[in-house]
CSV table of C-alpha atoms in Angstrom, one decimal:
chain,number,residue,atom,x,y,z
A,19,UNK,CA,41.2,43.8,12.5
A,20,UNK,CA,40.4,42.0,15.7
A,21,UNK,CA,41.5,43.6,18.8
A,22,UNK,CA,44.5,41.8,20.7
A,23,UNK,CA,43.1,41.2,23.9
A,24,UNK,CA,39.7,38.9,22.1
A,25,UNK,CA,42.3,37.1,19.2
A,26,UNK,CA,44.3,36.1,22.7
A,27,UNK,CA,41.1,35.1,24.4
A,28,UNK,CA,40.2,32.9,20.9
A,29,UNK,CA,43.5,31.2,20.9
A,30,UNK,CA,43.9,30.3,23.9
A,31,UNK,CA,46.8,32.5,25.0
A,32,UNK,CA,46.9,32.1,28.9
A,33,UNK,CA,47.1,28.5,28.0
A,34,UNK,CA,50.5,29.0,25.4
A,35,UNK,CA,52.5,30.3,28.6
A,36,UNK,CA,52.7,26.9,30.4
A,37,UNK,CA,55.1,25.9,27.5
A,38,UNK,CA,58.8,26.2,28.4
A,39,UNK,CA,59.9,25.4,25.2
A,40,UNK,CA,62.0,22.2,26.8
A,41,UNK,CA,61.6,20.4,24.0
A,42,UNK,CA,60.5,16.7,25.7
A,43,UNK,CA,57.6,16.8,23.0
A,44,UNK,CA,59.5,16.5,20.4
A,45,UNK,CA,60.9,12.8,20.7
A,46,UNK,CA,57.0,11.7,20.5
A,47,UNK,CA,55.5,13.9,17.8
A,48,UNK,CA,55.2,12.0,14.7
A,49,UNK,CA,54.9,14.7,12.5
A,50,UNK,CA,58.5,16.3,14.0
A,51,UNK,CA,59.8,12.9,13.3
A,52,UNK,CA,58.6,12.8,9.8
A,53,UNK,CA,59.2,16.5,8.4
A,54,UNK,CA,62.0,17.2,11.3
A,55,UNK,CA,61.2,21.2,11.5
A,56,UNK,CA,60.9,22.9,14.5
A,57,UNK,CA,57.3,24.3,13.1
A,58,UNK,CA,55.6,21.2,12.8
A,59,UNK,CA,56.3,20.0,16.4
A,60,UNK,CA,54.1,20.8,19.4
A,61,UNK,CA,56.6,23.5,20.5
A,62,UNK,CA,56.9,25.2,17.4
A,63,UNK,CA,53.0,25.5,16.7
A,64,UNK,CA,52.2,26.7,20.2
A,65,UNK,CA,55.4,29.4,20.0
A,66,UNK,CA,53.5,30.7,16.5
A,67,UNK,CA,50.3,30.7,18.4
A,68,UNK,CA,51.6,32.8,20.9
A,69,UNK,CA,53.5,34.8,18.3
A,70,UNK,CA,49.9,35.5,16.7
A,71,UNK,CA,48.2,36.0,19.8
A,72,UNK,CA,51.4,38.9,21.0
A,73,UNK,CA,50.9,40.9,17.5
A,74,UNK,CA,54.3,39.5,15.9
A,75,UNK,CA,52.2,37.7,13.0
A,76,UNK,CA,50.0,40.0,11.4
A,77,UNK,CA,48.4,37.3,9.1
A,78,UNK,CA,47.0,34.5,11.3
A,79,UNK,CA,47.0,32.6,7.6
A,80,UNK,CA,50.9,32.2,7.8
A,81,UNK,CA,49.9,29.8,10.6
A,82,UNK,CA,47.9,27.7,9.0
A,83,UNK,CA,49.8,24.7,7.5
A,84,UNK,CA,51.7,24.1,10.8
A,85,UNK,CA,48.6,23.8,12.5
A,86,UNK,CA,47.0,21.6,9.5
A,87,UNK,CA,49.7,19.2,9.8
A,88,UNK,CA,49.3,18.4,12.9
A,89,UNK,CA,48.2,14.8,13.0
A,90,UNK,CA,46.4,15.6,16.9
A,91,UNK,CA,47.4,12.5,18.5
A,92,UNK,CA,48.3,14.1,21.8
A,93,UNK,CA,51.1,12.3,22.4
A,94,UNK,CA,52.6,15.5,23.2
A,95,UNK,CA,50.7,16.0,26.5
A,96,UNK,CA,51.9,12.6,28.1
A,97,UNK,CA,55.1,13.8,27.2
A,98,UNK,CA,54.8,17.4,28.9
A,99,UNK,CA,56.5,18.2,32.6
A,100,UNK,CA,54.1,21.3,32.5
A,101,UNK,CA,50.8,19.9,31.6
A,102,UNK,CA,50.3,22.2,28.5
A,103,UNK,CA,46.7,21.9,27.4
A,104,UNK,CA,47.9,21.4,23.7
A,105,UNK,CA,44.7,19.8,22.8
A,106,UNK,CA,42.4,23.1,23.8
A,107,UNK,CA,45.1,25.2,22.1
A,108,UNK,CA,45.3,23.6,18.8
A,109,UNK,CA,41.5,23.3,18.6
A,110,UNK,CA,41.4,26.8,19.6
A,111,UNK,CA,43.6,27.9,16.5
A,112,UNK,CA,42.1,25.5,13.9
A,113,UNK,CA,38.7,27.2,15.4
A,114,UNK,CA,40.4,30.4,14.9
A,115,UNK,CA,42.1,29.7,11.7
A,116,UNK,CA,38.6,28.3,9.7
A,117,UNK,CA,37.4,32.1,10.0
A,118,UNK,CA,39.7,32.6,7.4
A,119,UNK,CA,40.0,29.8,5.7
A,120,UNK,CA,38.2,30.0,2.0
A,121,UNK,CA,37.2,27.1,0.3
A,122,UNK,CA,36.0,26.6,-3.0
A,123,UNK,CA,32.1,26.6,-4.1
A,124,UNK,CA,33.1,23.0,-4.1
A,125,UNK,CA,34.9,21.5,-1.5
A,126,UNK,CA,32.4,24.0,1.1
A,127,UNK,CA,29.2,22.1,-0.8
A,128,UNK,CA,31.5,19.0,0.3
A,129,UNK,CA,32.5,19.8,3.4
A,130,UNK,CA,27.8,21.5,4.3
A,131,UNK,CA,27.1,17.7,2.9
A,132,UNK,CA,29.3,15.5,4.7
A,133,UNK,CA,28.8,17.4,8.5
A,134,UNK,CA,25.7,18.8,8.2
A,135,UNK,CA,23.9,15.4,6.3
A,136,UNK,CA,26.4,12.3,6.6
A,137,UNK,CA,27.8,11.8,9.2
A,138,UNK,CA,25.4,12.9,12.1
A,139,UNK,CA,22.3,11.1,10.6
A,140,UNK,CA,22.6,7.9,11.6
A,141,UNK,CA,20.1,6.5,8.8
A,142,UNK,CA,22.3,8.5,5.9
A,143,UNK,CA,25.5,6.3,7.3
A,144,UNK,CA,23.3,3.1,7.8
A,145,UNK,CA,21.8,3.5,3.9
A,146,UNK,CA,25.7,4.3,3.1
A,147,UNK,CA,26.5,0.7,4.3
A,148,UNK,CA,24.0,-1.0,2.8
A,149,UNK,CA,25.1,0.7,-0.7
A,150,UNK,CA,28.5,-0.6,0.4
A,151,UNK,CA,27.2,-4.2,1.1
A,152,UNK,CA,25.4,-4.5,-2.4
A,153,UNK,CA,28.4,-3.2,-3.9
A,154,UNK,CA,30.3,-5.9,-2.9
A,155,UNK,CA,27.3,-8.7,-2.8
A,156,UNK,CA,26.6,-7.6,-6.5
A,157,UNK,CA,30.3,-8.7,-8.2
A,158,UNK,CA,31.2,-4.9,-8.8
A,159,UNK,CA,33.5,-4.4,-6.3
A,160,UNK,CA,35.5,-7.7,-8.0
A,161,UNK,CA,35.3,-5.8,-11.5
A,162,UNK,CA,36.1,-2.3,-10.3
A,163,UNK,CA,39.0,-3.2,-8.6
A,164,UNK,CA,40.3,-6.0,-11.1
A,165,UNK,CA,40.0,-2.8,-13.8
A,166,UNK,CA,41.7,-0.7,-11.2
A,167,UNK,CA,39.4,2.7,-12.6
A,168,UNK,CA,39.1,3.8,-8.8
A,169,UNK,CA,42.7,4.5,-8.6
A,170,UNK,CA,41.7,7.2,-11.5
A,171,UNK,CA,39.8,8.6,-8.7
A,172,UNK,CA,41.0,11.8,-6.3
A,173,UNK,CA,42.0,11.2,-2.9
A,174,UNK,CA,43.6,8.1,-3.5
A,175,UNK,CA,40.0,6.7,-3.1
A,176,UNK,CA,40.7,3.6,-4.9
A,177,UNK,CA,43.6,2.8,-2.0
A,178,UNK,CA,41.1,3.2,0.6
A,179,UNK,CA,38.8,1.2,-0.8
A,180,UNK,CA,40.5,-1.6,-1.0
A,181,UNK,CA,40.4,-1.2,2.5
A,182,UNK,CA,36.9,-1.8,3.1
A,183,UNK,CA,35.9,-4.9,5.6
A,184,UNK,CA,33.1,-6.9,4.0
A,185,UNK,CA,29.7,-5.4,5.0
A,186,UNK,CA,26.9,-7.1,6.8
A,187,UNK,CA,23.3,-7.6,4.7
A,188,UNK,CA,20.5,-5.2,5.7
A,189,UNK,CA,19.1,-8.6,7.2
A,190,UNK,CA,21.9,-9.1,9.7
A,191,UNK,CA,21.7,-5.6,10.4
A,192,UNK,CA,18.3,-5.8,11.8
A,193,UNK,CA,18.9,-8.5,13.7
A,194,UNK,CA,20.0,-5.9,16.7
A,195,UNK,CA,17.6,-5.3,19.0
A,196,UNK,CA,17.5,-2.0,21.2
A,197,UNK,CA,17.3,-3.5,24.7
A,198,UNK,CA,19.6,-6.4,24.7
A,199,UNK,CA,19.0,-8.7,28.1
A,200,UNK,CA,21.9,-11.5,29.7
A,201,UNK,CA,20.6,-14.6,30.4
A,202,UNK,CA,21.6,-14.1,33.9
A,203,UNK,CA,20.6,-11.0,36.3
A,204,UNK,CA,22.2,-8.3,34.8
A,205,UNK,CA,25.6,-7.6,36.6
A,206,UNK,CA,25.3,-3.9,35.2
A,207,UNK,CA,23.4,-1.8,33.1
A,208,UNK,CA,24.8,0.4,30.2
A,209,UNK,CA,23.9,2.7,26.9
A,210,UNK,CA,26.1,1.7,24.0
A,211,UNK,CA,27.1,4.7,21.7
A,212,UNK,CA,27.5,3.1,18.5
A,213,UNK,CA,29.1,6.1,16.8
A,214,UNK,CA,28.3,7.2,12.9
A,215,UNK,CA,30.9,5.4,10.9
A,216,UNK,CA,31.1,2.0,13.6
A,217,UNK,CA,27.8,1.5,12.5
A,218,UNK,CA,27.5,2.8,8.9
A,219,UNK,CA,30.9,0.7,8.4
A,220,UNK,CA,32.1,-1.6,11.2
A,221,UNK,CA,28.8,-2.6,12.3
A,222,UNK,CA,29.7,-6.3,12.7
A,223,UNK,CA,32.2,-4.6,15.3
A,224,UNK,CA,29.3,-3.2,17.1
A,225,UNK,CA,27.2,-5.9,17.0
A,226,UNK,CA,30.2,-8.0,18.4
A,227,UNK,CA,30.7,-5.4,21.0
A,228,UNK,CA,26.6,-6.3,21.9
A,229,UNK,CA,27.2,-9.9,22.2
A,230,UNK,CA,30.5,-9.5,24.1
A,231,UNK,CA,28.4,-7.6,26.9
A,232,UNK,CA,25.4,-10.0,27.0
A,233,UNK,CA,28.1,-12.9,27.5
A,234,UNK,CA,29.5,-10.3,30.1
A,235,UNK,CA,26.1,-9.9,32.1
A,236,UNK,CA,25.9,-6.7,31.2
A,237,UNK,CA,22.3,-5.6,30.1
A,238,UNK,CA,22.9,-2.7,26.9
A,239,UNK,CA,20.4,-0.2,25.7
A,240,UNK,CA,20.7,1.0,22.1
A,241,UNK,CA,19.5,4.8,22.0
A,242,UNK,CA,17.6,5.6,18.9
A,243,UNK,CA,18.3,9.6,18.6
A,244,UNK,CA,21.6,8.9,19.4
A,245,UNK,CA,24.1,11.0,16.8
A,246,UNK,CA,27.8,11.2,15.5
A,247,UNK,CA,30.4,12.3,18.5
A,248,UNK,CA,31.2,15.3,16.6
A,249,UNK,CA,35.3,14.2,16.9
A,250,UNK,CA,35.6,15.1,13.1
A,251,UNK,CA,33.7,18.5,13.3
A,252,UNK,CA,35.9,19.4,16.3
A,253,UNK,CA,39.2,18.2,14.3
A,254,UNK,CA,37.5,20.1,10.8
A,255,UNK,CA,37.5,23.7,13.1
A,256,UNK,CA,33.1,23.1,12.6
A,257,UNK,CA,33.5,24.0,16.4
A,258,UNK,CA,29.5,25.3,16.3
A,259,UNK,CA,28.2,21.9,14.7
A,260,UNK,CA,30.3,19.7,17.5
A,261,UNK,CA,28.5,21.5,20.4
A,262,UNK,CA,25.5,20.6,18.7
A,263,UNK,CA,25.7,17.1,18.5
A,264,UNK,CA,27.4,16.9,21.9
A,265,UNK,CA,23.9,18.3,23.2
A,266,UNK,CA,22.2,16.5,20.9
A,267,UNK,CA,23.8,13.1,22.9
A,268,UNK,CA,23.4,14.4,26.2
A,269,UNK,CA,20.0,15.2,25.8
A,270,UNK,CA,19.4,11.5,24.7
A,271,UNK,CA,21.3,9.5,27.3
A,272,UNK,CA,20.7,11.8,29.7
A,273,UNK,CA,17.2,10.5,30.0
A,274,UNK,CA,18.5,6.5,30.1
A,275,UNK,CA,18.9,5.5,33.6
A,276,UNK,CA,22.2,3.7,33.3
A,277,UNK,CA,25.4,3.0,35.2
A,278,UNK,CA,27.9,3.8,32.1
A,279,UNK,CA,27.6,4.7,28.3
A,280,UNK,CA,29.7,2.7,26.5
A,281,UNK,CA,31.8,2.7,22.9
A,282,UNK,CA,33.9,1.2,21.4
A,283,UNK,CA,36.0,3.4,19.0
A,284,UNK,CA,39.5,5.5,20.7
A,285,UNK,CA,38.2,8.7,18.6
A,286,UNK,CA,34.8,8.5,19.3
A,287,UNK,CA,35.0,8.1,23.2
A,288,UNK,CA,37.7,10.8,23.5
A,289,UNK,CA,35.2,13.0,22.1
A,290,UNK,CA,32.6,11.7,24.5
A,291,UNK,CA,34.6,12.6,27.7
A,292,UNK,CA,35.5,16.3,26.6
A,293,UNK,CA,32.0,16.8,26.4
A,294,UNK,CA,32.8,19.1,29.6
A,295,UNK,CA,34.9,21.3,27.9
A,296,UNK,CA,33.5,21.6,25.0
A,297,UNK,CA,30.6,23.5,27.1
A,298,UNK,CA,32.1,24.4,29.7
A,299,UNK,CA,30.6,28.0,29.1
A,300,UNK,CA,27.0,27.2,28.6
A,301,UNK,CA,25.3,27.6,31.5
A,302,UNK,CA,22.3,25.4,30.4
A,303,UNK,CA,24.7,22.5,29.5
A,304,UNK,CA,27.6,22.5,32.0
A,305,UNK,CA,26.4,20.6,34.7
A,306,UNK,CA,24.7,17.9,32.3
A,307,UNK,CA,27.9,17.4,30.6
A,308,UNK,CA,30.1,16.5,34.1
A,309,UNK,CA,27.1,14.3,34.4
A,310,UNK,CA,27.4,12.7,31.0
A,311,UNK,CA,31.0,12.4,31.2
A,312,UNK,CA,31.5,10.5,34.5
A,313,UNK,CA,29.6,7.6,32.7
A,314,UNK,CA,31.8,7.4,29.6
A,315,UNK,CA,33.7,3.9,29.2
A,316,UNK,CA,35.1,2.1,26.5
A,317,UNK,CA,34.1,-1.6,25.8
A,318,UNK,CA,37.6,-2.5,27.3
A,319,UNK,CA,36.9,-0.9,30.8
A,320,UNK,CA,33.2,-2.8,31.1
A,321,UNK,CA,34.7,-6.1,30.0
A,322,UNK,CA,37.3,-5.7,32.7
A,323,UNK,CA,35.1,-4.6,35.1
A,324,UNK,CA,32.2,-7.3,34.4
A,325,UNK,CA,34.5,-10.0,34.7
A,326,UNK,CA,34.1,-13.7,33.5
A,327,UNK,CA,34.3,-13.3,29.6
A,328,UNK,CA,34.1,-16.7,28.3
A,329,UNK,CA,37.1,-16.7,26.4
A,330,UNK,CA,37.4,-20.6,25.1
A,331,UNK,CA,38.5,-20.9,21.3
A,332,UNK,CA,42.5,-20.8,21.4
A,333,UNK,CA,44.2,-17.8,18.9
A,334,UNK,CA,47.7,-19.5,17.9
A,335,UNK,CA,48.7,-16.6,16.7
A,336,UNK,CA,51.8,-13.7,17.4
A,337,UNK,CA,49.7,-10.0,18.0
A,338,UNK,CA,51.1,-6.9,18.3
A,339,UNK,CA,49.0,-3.8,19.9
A,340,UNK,CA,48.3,-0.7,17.9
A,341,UNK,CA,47.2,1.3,20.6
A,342,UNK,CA,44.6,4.3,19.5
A,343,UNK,CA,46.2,7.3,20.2
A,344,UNK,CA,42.9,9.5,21.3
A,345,UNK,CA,42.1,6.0,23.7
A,346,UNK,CA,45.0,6.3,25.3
A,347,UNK,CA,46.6,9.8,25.5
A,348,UNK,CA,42.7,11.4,26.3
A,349,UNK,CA,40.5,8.7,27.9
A,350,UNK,CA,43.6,7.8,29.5
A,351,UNK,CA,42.8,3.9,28.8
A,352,UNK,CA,45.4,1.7,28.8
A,353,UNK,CA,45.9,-1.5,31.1
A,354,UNK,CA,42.3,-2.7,30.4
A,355,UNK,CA,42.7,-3.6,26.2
A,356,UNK,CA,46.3,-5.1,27.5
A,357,UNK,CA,44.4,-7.3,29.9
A,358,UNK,CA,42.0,-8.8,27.5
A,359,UNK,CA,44.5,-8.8,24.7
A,360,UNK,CA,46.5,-11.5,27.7
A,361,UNK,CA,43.6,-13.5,28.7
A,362,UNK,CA,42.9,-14.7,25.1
A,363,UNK,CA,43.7,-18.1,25.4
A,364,UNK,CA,46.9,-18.9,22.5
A,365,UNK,CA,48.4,-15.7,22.0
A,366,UNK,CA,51.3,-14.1,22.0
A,367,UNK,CA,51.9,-10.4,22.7
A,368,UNK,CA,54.8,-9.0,21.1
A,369,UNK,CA,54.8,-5.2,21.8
A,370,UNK,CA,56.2,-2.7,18.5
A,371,UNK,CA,59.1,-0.6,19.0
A,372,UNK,CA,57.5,2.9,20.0
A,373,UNK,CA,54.3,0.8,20.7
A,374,UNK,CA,52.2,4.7,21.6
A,375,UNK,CA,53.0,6.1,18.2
A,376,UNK,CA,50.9,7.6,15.5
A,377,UNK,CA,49.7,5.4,12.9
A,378,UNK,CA,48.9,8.9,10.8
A,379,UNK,CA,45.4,8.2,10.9
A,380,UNK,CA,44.4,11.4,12.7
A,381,UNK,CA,40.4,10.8,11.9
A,382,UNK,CA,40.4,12.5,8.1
A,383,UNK,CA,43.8,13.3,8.2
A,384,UNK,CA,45.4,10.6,6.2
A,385,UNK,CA,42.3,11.5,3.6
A,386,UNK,CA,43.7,15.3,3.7
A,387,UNK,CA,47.3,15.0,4.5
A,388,UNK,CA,48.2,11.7,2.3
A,389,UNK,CA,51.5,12.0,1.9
A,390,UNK,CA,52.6,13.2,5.3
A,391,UNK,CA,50.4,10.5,7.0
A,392,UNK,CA,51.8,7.5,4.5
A,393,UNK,CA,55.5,8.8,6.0
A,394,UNK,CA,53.8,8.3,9.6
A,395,UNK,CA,52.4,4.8,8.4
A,396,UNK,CA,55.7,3.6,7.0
A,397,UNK,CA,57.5,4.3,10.2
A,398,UNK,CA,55.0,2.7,12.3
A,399,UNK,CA,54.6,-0.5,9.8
A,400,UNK,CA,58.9,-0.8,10.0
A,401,UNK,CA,57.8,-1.3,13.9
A,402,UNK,CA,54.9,-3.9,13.3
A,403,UNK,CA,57.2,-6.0,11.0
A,404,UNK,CA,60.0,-6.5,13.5
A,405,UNK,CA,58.0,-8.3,15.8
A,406,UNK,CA,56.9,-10.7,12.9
A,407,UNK,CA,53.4,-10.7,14.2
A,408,UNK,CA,50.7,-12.4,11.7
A,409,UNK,CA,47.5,-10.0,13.6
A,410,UNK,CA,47.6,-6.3,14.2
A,411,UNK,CA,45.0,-5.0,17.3
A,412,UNK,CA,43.6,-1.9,17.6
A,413,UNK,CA,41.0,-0.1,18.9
A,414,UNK,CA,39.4,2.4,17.1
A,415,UNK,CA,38.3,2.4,13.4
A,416,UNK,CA,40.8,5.1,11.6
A,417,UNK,CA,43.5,2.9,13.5
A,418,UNK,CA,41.9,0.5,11.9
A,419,UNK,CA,42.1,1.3,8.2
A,420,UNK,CA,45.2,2.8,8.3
A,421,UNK,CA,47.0,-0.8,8.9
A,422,UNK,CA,44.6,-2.1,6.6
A,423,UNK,CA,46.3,0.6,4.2
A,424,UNK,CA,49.5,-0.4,5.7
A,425,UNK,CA,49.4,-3.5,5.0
A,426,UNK,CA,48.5,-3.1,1.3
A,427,UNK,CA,51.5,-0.8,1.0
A,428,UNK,CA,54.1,-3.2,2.8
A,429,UNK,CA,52.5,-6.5,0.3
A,430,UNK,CA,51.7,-7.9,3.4
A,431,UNK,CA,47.7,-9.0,2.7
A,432,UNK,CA,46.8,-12.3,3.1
A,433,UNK,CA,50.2,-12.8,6.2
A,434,UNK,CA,48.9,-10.1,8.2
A,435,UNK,CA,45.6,-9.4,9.3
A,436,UNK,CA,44.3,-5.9,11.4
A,437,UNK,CA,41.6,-6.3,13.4
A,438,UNK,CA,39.6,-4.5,16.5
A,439,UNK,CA,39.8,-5.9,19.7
A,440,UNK,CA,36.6,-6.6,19.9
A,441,UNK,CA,36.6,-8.7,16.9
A,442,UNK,CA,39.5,-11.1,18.4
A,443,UNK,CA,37.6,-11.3,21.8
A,444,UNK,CA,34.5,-12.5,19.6
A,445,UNK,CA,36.6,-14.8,17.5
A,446,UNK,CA,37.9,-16.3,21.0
A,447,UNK,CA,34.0,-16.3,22.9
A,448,UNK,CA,32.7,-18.5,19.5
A,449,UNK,CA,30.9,-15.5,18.7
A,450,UNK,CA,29.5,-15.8,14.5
């Protein structure tokens, strides 16, 4: 058995005590307002933390599917009049709690595949699209779905892919460059991070994002050895795997001399700028992370910063704003997606009741956790429909899917659209 004093130092326990128990988290979790028990709120989990951390639970196991539920949207900590760290502590216990989690000779085979060979090689994810793209080129996609045999498939994998955005040919793909000049002197000079499933998946997005910051002034370097954020390790308790690809990135940008590194996904970026705590206690790494940090942006900040996009093409459309939850309860972004959203000439912004809540995307969650994500999504999608808006923004790609997927569950395809904001700034600037 481990001794108290190092279980308390592995879950965070001088963190737990900041919680009052005042209950002001509870009107924002999405998970408390879906399952309504005091365990699967932000209070509840951190009091069983601290009750595994004091000795009163033996079995740190009987923890486990409160902390699993947890969707990890943060909300909480905006919410907080002590500034509990809930973040650190639920990574912490999932950390914790994946020492004793077993898994199957198949789902570990799974899991060693997708983190270890998917998702932080960017050529696996980039081969992965292209599959994708002759998938759909070839007519099979048309059959498969028309025949419906995906829905015979686990993880309600036919749902999601009928989620899928039409993938670019390996043609367009290479059409990127890696150094990416204005036609004017450059008003700044950045690194994009293009992120593992942004450009395996939503790589028109990125190339978008590209174009957007050419039109901006803004000269972009591409980093080759660039790799995934590590947000889903972090989020999958693969805590060892997620400091390595955080080095991994810092070691490659480090070496770019550039005024900001720049993404465009909510997840992905709030990854980026915890770099500093996620190695805060390697001595070799510390420093270079503040370092890396400071630079971090997302696409929204630079476009607001750079100044003149020429937005033309009117959007006659009514928009409502799903705002990324990781965007704006960890990066702490929030005025600058409002402000291009408002200078697209044409549209009308009407916000969603409870515009900060969940979609139940949560990365992988809605993959893992399907039916208590689809409760989120049906509360959030009762919000989008009041406010009779035909386009649904968002920032960040699990956001992104999930109102795809909620738009397929409220019979709403071909009314409403989702999109990234990128994608409507593009759409505005005449970009093809």
């Amino acid at each position: 058995m481990i001794p108290l004093t190092e279980l308390q130092k592995e879950l965070r326990y001088d963190l737990t005590n900041a919680c009052v128990q005042c209950g002001y988290c509870l009107p924002v979790c999405p998970t408390y307002m879906t399952m309504e028990r005091e365990t699967q709120s932000p209070r509840g989990r951190i009091n069983l933390v601290k009750m595994v951390a004091e000795g009163r639970i033996e079995n740190i196991s009987q923890i486990m599917e409160p902390l699993e539920l947890c969707v990890g949207c943060r909300a909480c900590e905006t919410a907080c009049p002590t500034g509990v760290q809930y973040g650190k502590i639920h990574e912490a216990a999932k950390n914790a709690l994946a020492k004793h989690k077993k898994y199957s000779p198949t789902v570990k085979m799974i899991r060693n595949v997708l983190f270890k060979k998917v998702f932080p090689k960017q050529k696996v994810m980039v081969s992965l699209g292209n599959l994708i793209w002759l998938y759909q080129k070839s007519g099979l996609q048309k059959v498969l779905q028309k025949t419906q045999i995906l829905d015979r498939f686990p993880n309600h994998l036919g749902e999601f892919e009928r989620t899928l955005p039409p993938l670019p040919s390996i043609k367009e793909r290479k059409m990127v460059g890696k150094h990416i000049l204005p036609e004017q002197k450059p008003k700044l000079k950045v690194a994009f991070f293009q992120g593992c499933v942004m450009e395996g998946i939503y790589q028109r997005i990125n190339r978008y994002t590209i174009e957007l910051l050419k039109l901006a002034g803004v000269e972009v370097i591409i980093p080759k050895k660039q790799t995934c954020c590590g947000a889903l390790h972090a989020h999958s308790g693969e805590h060892n795997q997620a400091i390595e690809l955080a080095k991994q990135n810092i070691d490659v940008f480090s070496q770019l001399d550039v005024d900001y590194i720049v993404n465009n996904a909510g997840g992905c970026g709030a990854a980026l700028v915890e770099y500093d705590h996620l190695l805060e206690n390697d001595p070799d790494y510390k420093e270079k992370a503040k370092v890396f940090v400071s630079k971090v942006r997302d696409i929204s900040q630079i476009l607001v910063e750079a100044g003149n996009l020429p937005l033309q093409y009117p959007i006659n459309e009514t928009v409502t704003y799903q705002r990324s939850c990781h965007m704006t309860n960890v990066q702490k972004v929030k005025d600058e997606p409002l402000q291009l959203i408002q200078s697209i000439p044409g549209l009308k912004l009407v916000e969603m009741e409870r515009p900060n809540m969940c979609c139940g995307s949560g990365g992988i969650y809605n993959l893992i956790h399907y039916e208590e994500s689809m409760k989120i999504l049906s509360l959030k999608m009762d919000t989008v429909i009041d406010t009779h808006a035909t386009t649904i923004i968002t920032t960040n790609p699990g956001c992104l899917i999930q109102m795809q997927k909620g738009i397929l569950n409220e019979g709403l395809k071909g009314k409403v659209r989702a999109v990234h904001l990128v994608e409507l700034l593009a759409e505005s600037a005449g970009i093809e």
